[in-house]
mmCIF file of C-alpha atoms in Angstrom:
data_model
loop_
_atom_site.group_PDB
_atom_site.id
_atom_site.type_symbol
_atom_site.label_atom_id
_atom_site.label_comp_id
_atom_site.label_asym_id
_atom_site.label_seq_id
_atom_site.Cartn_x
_atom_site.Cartn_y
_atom_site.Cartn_z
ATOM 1 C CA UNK A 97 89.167 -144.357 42.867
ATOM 2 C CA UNK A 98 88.954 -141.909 45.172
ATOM 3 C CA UNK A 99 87.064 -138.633 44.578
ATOM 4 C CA UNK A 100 87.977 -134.982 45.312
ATOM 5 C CA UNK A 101 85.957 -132.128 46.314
ATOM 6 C CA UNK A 102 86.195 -128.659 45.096
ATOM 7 C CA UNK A 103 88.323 -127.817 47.227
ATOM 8 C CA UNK A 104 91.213 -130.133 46.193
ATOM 9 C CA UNK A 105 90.756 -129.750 42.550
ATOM 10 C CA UNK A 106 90.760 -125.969 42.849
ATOM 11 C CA UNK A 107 93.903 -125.721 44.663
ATOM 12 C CA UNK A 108 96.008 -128.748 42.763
ATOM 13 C CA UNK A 109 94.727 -126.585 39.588
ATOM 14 C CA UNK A 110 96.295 -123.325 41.031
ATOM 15 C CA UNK A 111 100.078 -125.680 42.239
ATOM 16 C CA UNK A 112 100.443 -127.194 39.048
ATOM 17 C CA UNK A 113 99.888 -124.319 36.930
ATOM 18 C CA UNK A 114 103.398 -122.940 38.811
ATOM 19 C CA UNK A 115 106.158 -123.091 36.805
ATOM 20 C CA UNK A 116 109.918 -123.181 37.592
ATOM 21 C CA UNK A 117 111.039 -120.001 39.673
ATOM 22 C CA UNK A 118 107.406 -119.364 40.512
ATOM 23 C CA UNK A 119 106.593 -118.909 43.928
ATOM 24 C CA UNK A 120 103.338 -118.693 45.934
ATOM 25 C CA UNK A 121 102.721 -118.529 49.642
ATOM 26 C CA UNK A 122 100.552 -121.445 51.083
ATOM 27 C CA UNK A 123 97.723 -118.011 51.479
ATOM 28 C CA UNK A 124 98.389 -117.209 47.913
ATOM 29 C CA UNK A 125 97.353 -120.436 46.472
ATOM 30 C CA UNK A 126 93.962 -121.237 48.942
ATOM 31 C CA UNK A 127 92.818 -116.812 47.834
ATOM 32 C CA UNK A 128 93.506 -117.787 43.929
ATOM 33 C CA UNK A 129 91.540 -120.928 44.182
ATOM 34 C CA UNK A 130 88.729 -119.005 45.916
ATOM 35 C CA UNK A 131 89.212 -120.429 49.159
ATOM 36 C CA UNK A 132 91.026 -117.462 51.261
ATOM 37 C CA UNK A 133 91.998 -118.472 54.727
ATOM 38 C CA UNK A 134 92.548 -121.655 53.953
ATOM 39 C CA UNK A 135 96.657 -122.174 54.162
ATOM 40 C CA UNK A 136 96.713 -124.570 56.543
ATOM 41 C CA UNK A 137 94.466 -126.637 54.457
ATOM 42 C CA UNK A 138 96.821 -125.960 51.284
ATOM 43 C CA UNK A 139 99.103 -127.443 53.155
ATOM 44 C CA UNK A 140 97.940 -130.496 54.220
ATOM 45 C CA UNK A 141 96.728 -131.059 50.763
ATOM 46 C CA UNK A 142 100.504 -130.755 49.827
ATOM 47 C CA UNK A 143 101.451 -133.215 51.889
ATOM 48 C CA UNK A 144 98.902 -135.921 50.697
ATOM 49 C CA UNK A 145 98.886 -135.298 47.251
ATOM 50 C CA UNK A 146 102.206 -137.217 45.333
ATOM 51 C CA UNK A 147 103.435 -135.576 41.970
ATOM 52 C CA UNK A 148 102.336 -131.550 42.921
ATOM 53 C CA UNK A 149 105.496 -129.101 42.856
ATOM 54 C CA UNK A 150 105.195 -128.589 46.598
ATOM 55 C CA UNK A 151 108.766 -126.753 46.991
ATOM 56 C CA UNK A 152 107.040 -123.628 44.686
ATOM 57 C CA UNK A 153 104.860 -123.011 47.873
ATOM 58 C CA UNK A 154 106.303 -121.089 50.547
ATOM 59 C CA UNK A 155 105.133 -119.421 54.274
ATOM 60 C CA UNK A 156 104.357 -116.125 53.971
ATOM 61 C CA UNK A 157 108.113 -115.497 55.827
ATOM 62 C CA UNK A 158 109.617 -117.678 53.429
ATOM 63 C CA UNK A 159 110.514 -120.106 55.633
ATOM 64 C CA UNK A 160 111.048 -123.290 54.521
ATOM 65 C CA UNK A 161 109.709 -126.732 55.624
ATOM 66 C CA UNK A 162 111.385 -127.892 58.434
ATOM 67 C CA UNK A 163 111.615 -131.656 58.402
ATOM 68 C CA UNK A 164 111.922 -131.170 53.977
ATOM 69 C CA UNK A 165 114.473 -128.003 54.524
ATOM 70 C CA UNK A 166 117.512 -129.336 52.606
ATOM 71 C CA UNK A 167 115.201 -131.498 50.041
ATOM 72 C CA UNK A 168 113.192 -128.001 49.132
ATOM 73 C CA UNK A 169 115.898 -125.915 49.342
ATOM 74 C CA UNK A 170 117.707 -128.178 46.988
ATOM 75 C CA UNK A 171 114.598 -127.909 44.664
ATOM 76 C CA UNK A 172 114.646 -124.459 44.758
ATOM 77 C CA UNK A 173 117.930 -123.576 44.356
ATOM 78 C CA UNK A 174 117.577 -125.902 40.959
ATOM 79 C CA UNK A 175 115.259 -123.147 39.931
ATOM 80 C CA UNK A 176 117.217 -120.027 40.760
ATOM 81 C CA UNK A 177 116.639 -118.645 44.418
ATOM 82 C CA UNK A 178 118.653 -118.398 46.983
ATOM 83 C CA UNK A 179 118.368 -120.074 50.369
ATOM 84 C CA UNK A 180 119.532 -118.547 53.532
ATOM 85 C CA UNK A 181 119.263 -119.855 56.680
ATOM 86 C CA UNK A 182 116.333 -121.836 56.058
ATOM 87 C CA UNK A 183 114.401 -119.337 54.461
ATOM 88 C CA UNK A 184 114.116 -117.993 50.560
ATOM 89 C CA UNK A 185 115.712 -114.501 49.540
ATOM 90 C CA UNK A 186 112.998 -112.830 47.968
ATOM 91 C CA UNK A 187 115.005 -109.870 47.241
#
């Protein structure tokens, strides 16, 4: 079994307390789980971790994932926002 640091716990706490129509920018989640500056490493964390609701976390332009676009946007639009142009309406 592998083991986590801090770092990982702290942040998969602050993704899977999201619920549906929640959003959070990848900056968002790393300041809330006392790591600020650490997007990038939010989302790399993402990416390796299976079962967290990745889709809920967004750039801070609301862009969405580029090679996940249509999978995400299909995941989002399940939970009531709207996708234009590759990015979320946050209006």
């Amino acid at each position: 079994m592998e083991e986590t640091t801090s770092f990982e716990d702290a942040v998969t706490k602050v993704v899977r307390a999201t619920q549906p129509g929640d959003l959070m920018t990848y900056g968002e989640v790393a300041s809330e789980a006392g790591y600020p500056g650490a997007a990038r490493a939010v989302g790399t964390l993402l990416r390796r971790v299976p079962g967290l609701p990745w889709w809920r976390i967004i750039s801070s332009t609301g862009r969405l994932l580029p090679r996940l676009q249509q999978e995400q946007a299909e995941l989002l639009r399940t939970e009531g926002h709207r996708i234009v142009k590759g990015r979320i309406r946050l209006t």
